[in-house]
């Protein structure tokens, strides 16, 4: 069976974990944490990076930092992971779901302004498959209406919008190192802070509502409880694992790109014959080869294709179910139809995509697709 995902190990993970353990400092915010954070700040031009235990945690920190409270409205795409919404729901916010673009699962920036009310506090964008949303338009809207922008860049490491790294554009941004992402630490995440005003408070929220980080830098003589917060920081064991991955980011990205390009080339024929749709890349966006998906004609066709591929030992999987129609939110949603989101929910199919997938396997998979669509 060709799995959908297989976590890639660089080989240095256990060595760095041993170093972290031997150092005697295995709780959070140690040397490996600092190395990983500096890496993000320097490579992606992020003002301040804080490692977290997950992207979910980073999103929850973002909601606390923005002082989201009961009755605030947050605009975000419906085609996303639950954590994007849940983080704001936990603070009492109402989610105003926006539709995707007709040709891409990303939020349709032309549909945002009509959703803004006096209660709107933030726009949360999700760079689906690591492909940038139209950030100039979105930041322009935020400036005009005095809103914050959070980038859910969980899938978007090392991807760019007009030469700016994703995660460096919004006021805040979040990354994931879950084992299904390009760069992994099992579970893991990062909060990127691009507004100076948030940095001090972010460190406090990160450290259980205390000014401990500042204490350890020698800036204050004792640490105290100064705000709300939680235990958002991962241990050095996780950071050590992550560092082994970040060191090899260029190798990892290059290999994934090779696989992505091979899929794209081999499926072009089927796309020309209108049998399936291939991912579209706007010219302002780069591709970080996080995911390779196709868009089928219908839910029925997709189900048949999944079963066909499974029969031939290939694991292909669909993705998000529209959040506005979820059991938890359907009654809270205002009833607007989000047709593009529903289409991607029904028709999008992700093919196996991982570092160790070799090009022969890609060919085997694309041959199967040709067989399926033969007549
Ligand atoms: C993976 C993912 C998350 C959650 O990341 P965790 O690190 O598992 O919490 C959130 N949003 C999006 C868009 C994701 O792809």
XYZ file of C-alpha atoms and ligand atoms in Angstrom:
390
model
C 0.000 0.000 0.000
C 1.293 3.475 -0.848
C 0.269 5.487 2.212
C -1.104 9.004 1.991
C 1.618 10.314 4.287
C 4.804 9.013 5.835
C 6.670 11.216 8.306
C 10.238 11.823 7.148
C 13.143 11.658 9.597
C 16.398 13.410 8.752
C 18.390 11.069 11.023
C 19.570 13.778 13.432
C 16.419 13.912 15.558
C 17.459 11.406 18.226
C 20.985 12.831 18.433
C 19.629 16.306 19.178
C 17.089 14.889 21.615
C 19.954 13.156 23.452
C 21.816 16.462 23.557
C 18.756 18.206 24.957
C 18.307 15.515 27.614
C 22.017 15.550 28.523
C 22.022 19.335 28.875
C 19.863 18.990 31.981
C 17.403 21.580 30.659
C 14.476 19.710 29.184
C 11.529 21.986 29.907
C 10.707 24.729 27.384
C 12.440 27.891 26.160
C 15.976 26.449 26.133
C 18.714 26.475 23.493
C 16.926 24.365 20.870
C 13.763 26.443 21.245
C 15.795 29.623 20.733
C 17.545 28.163 17.669
C 14.223 27.232 16.061
C 12.683 30.627 16.829
C 15.672 32.564 15.450
C 15.541 30.436 12.320
C 11.978 31.580 11.635
C 12.723 35.194 12.504
C 15.721 35.361 10.179
C 14.662 33.176 7.256
C 11.062 34.369 7.052
C 11.429 37.923 8.346
C 9.180 37.453 11.370
C 9.507 39.987 14.202
C 9.157 37.482 17.028
C 8.600 33.730 16.862
C 7.423 31.571 19.786
C 7.348 27.782 19.594
C 4.094 26.216 20.772
C 2.868 22.665 21.333
C 0.698 22.877 18.217
C -0.679 25.257 15.635
C -3.945 24.933 17.553
C -2.173 26.384 20.613
C -0.698 29.204 18.521
C -4.187 30.056 17.226
C -5.511 30.084 20.802
C -2.689 32.441 21.783
C -3.590 34.685 18.851
C -7.222 34.884 20.017
C -6.122 35.806 23.558
C -3.636 38.400 22.261
C -6.319 40.089 20.165
C -8.558 40.292 23.268
C -11.340 38.449 21.489
C -14.443 38.373 23.674
C -18.121 37.421 23.690
C -19.935 38.860 20.694
C -16.878 39.693 18.563
C -17.067 38.548 14.972
C -14.232 36.824 13.145
C -14.248 36.334 9.368
C -12.579 33.180 8.057
C -13.001 30.587 5.313
C -15.363 27.682 5.965
C -12.988 25.350 4.135
C -10.454 24.925 6.923
C -9.459 22.798 9.897
C -11.578 23.078 13.051
C -8.771 24.670 15.072
C -8.873 27.846 12.973
C -12.409 28.446 14.220
C -12.270 26.756 17.615
C -9.534 29.039 18.949
C -11.867 32.038 18.553
C -14.994 30.162 19.685
C -13.190 29.437 22.966
C -13.055 33.220 23.580
C -16.787 33.576 22.855
C -16.530 34.902 19.301
C -19.008 34.373 16.491
C -17.494 33.007 13.305
C -18.629 34.552 10.042
C -17.687 32.006 7.414
C -16.648 33.229 3.974
C -16.669 31.273 0.730
C -13.670 29.956 -1.175
C -12.679 31.191 -4.596
C -14.223 29.344 -7.540
C -10.816 28.055 -8.641
C -9.052 27.695 -5.280
C -10.036 26.656 -1.736
C -8.574 29.903 -0.305
C -10.882 32.617 1.046
C -12.417 34.746 -1.714
C -11.083 38.195 -0.827
C -13.757 39.875 -2.960
C -16.450 38.474 -0.632
C -14.940 39.710 2.632
C -15.926 43.379 2.774
C -19.667 42.730 2.687
C -19.267 40.541 5.804
C -17.619 43.262 7.907
C -19.794 44.817 10.648
C -19.099 47.041 13.668
C -18.491 43.814 15.644
C -15.813 42.433 13.327
C -12.426 42.142 15.060
C -10.271 40.064 12.745
C -9.916 38.309 9.435
C -8.271 34.901 9.649
C -6.897 33.641 6.356
C -5.766 30.090 5.634
C -3.127 29.555 2.966
C -4.544 26.273 1.727
C -1.972 23.793 0.402
C 0.666 26.419 1.177
C -0.648 28.732 -1.545
C -0.970 32.408 -0.593
C -4.267 34.233 -0.231
C -4.505 37.660 -1.934
C -2.764 39.401 0.960
C -2.522 42.971 -0.431
C -6.298 43.148 -0.766
C -6.862 41.536 2.634
C -4.372 43.787 4.482
C -5.924 46.773 2.690
C -9.386 45.824 3.958
C -8.004 45.333 7.469
C -6.388 48.780 7.444
C -9.502 50.433 6.081
C -11.774 48.870 8.725
C -9.270 48.751 11.586
C -9.168 44.957 11.852
C -6.450 42.469 12.681
C -5.282 39.778 10.278
C -4.168 36.339 11.451
C -2.580 34.021 8.909
C -3.203 30.347 9.558
C 0.017 29.306 7.840
C -0.138 25.740 9.202
C 0.506 24.374 5.692
C 2.497 27.304 4.410
C 6.073 27.037 5.674
C 8.605 28.403 3.162
C 5.969 29.730 0.806
C 5.689 33.305 -0.445
C 3.337 36.053 -1.555
C 5.079 38.518 -3.895
C 8.430 37.684 -2.255
C 7.129 38.037 1.293
C 7.154 34.853 3.374
C 3.712 33.645 4.397
C 3.463 34.144 8.137
C 5.286 37.482 7.962
C 2.416 39.546 6.526
C -0.519 39.415 8.976
C -0.353 40.976 12.444
C -0.064 37.414 13.754
C 0.468 34.052 12.076
C 0.582 30.404 13.064
C 2.520 27.376 11.794
C 2.141 23.638 12.394
C 4.756 20.899 12.727
C 2.220 18.087 12.957
C 3.558 14.932 11.320
C 1.455 15.567 8.208
C 3.166 18.896 7.423
C 6.388 19.586 5.467
C 8.541 20.153 8.582
C 7.537 18.112 11.610
C 8.062 17.471 15.307
C 5.222 14.985 15.825
C 2.997 17.616 17.326
C 4.237 21.198 17.330
C 3.576 24.738 16.221
C 4.746 28.321 16.227
C 3.219 31.738 16.755
C 4.668 34.486 14.549
C 4.235 38.013 15.892
C 4.713 40.754 13.323
C 3.444 43.682 15.414
C 5.789 44.971 18.078
C 2.898 45.876 20.399
C 2.082 42.171 20.897
C 5.531 40.785 21.681
C 5.785 41.314 25.459
C 2.265 40.116 26.150
C 2.693 37.095 23.862
C 5.618 35.899 25.989
C 3.509 36.289 29.131
C 0.544 34.354 27.717
C 3.010 31.703 26.528
C 4.441 31.288 30.057
C 1.170 30.733 31.980
C 0.430 34.431 32.440
C 3.738 35.143 34.149
C 6.668 37.384 33.209
C 9.044 34.431 33.535
C 10.696 34.869 30.118
C 11.642 38.403 31.025
C 12.902 37.204 34.454
C 15.210 34.639 32.836
C 16.686 37.360 30.636
C 17.527 39.253 33.827
C 15.221 42.145 32.989
C 13.284 41.913 36.271
C 14.240 40.610 39.713
C 11.307 38.228 40.320
C 8.585 36.778 38.228
C 4.932 37.179 38.935
C 1.426 36.438 37.734
C 0.574 39.396 35.514
C -2.054 38.288 32.948
C -4.054 35.318 31.684
C -2.130 32.594 29.927
C -1.505 28.891 29.673
C 1.286 26.384 29.163
C 1.743 26.885 25.453
C 5.462 26.148 25.124
C 6.808 22.743 24.078
C 9.665 20.971 25.856
C 13.242 21.058 24.578
C 12.790 17.445 23.456
C 10.303 18.616 20.838
C 12.403 21.632 19.884
C 15.466 19.389 19.414
C 13.481 17.179 17.035
C 12.282 20.227 15.149
C 15.790 21.650 14.823
C 16.932 18.482 13.022
C 14.190 19.112 10.487
C 14.725 22.852 10.062
C 18.407 22.271 9.322
C 17.385 20.243 6.275
C 14.495 22.409 5.118
C 16.016 23.112 1.694
C 16.578 19.422 0.960
C 13.063 18.561 2.126
C 11.413 21.296 0.086
C 13.372 20.451 -3.058
C 12.381 16.798 -2.960
C 8.723 17.594 -2.327
C 8.770 20.026 -5.237
C 10.163 17.324 -7.507
C 7.307 14.985 -6.561
C 4.717 17.737 -6.997
C 6.045 18.658 -10.450
C 6.053 14.996 -11.505
C 2.383 14.640 -10.542
C 1.510 17.852 -12.348
C 3.302 16.886 -15.587
C 1.874 13.385 -15.678
C -1.703 14.539 -15.008
C -1.700 17.370 -17.524
C -3.190 15.145 -20.229
C -6.194 14.272 -18.067
C -6.644 17.913 -17.188
C -6.491 18.934 -20.885
C -9.196 16.361 -21.591
C -11.247 17.934 -18.758
C -11.380 14.652 -16.847
C -10.113 16.301 -13.672
C -8.898 19.697 -12.476
C -5.325 20.342 -11.375
C -4.321 22.815 -8.648
C -4.135 26.409 -9.858
C -1.354 28.688 -8.682
C -2.032 32.431 -8.821
C 0.995 34.345 -10.162
C 1.496 36.167 -6.848
C 2.011 32.859 -5.019
C 4.768 30.271 -4.774
C 4.232 26.567 -4.263
C 5.770 24.872 -1.196
C 4.598 21.443 -2.367
C 2.732 20.813 0.843
C -0.051 18.922 -0.881
C -0.991 17.515 -4.257
C -4.722 17.532 -4.892
C -7.032 17.088 -7.837
C -10.638 18.231 -8.130
C -13.125 15.603 -9.324
C -16.405 16.169 -11.144
C -18.697 15.051 -8.308
C -18.867 13.458 -4.885
C -19.886 10.136 -6.494
C -16.973 10.178 -8.911
C -14.575 10.966 -6.090
C -15.901 8.100 -3.960
C -15.431 5.713 -6.890
C -11.918 6.986 -7.491
C -10.944 6.604 -3.816
C -12.253 3.021 -3.857
C -10.498 2.281 -7.167
C -7.176 3.610 -5.897
C -7.559 1.714 -2.636
C -8.167 -1.495 -4.578
C -4.844 -0.820 -6.282
C -3.034 -0.081 -3.027
C -2.989 3.685 -3.198
C -4.326 5.707 -0.303
C -5.959 8.967 -1.445
C -8.030 11.090 0.918
C -10.540 13.913 0.767
C -10.211 16.918 3.031
C -12.282 19.411 5.017
C -16.032 19.183 5.435
C -17.463 22.721 5.276
C -17.386 24.081 8.834
C -20.552 26.146 8.326
C -22.416 22.860 7.853
C -20.778 21.000 10.732
C -22.981 19.571 13.505
C -21.460 22.118 15.905
C -21.998 25.206 13.764
C -24.879 24.628 11.368
C -27.422 26.193 13.766
C -25.126 29.135 14.503
C -24.347 29.874 10.851
C -26.476 32.595 9.256
C -27.668 30.323 6.461
C -25.663 31.841 3.589
C -24.797 29.269 0.943
C -21.066 28.856 0.389
C -21.076 26.979 -2.881
C -17.385 26.985 -3.725
C -16.510 25.721 -0.268
C -19.061 22.929 -0.609
C -17.655 22.020 -4.028
C -14.139 21.585 -2.630
C -15.590 19.687 0.289
C -17.271 17.244 -2.131
C -14.745 17.062 -4.942
C -11.204 17.685 -3.745
C -8.964 14.629 -3.457
C -5.445 14.555 -2.035
C -2.897 12.114 -3.474
C 0.026 10.587 -1.538
C 2.654 13.257 -0.904
C 5.702 12.680 1.291
C 9.476 12.991 1.106
C 10.167 9.314 0.516
C 7.611 8.883 -2.256
C 9.687 8.077 -5.323
C 8.982 9.086 -8.865
C 8.199 5.507 -9.933
C 5.438 5.452 -7.364
C 4.126 8.774 -8.666
C 4.016 7.247 -12.132
C 2.217 4.189 -10.814
C -0.393 6.446 -9.198
C -0.867 8.661 -12.251
C -1.135 5.550 -14.475
C -3.924 4.346 -12.222
C -5.688 7.683 -12.611
C -5.392 7.431 -16.409
C -6.813 3.923 -16.251
C -9.730 5.144 -14.137
C -10.578 7.975 -16.517
C -9.883 5.942 -19.698
C -13.300 6.095 -21.290
C -2.694 21.203 10.464
C -3.532 22.413 10.528
C -3.903 23.011 11.748
C -3.634 22.371 13.084
O -2.302 22.178 13.368
P -1.906 21.401 14.711
O -0.440 21.660 14.806
O -2.238 19.967 14.492
O -2.655 22.003 15.837
C -4.610 24.205 11.726
N -4.955 24.790 10.567
C -4.643 24.241 9.374
C -5.043 24.955 8.128
C -3.936 23.028 9.319
O -3.639 22.496 8.125
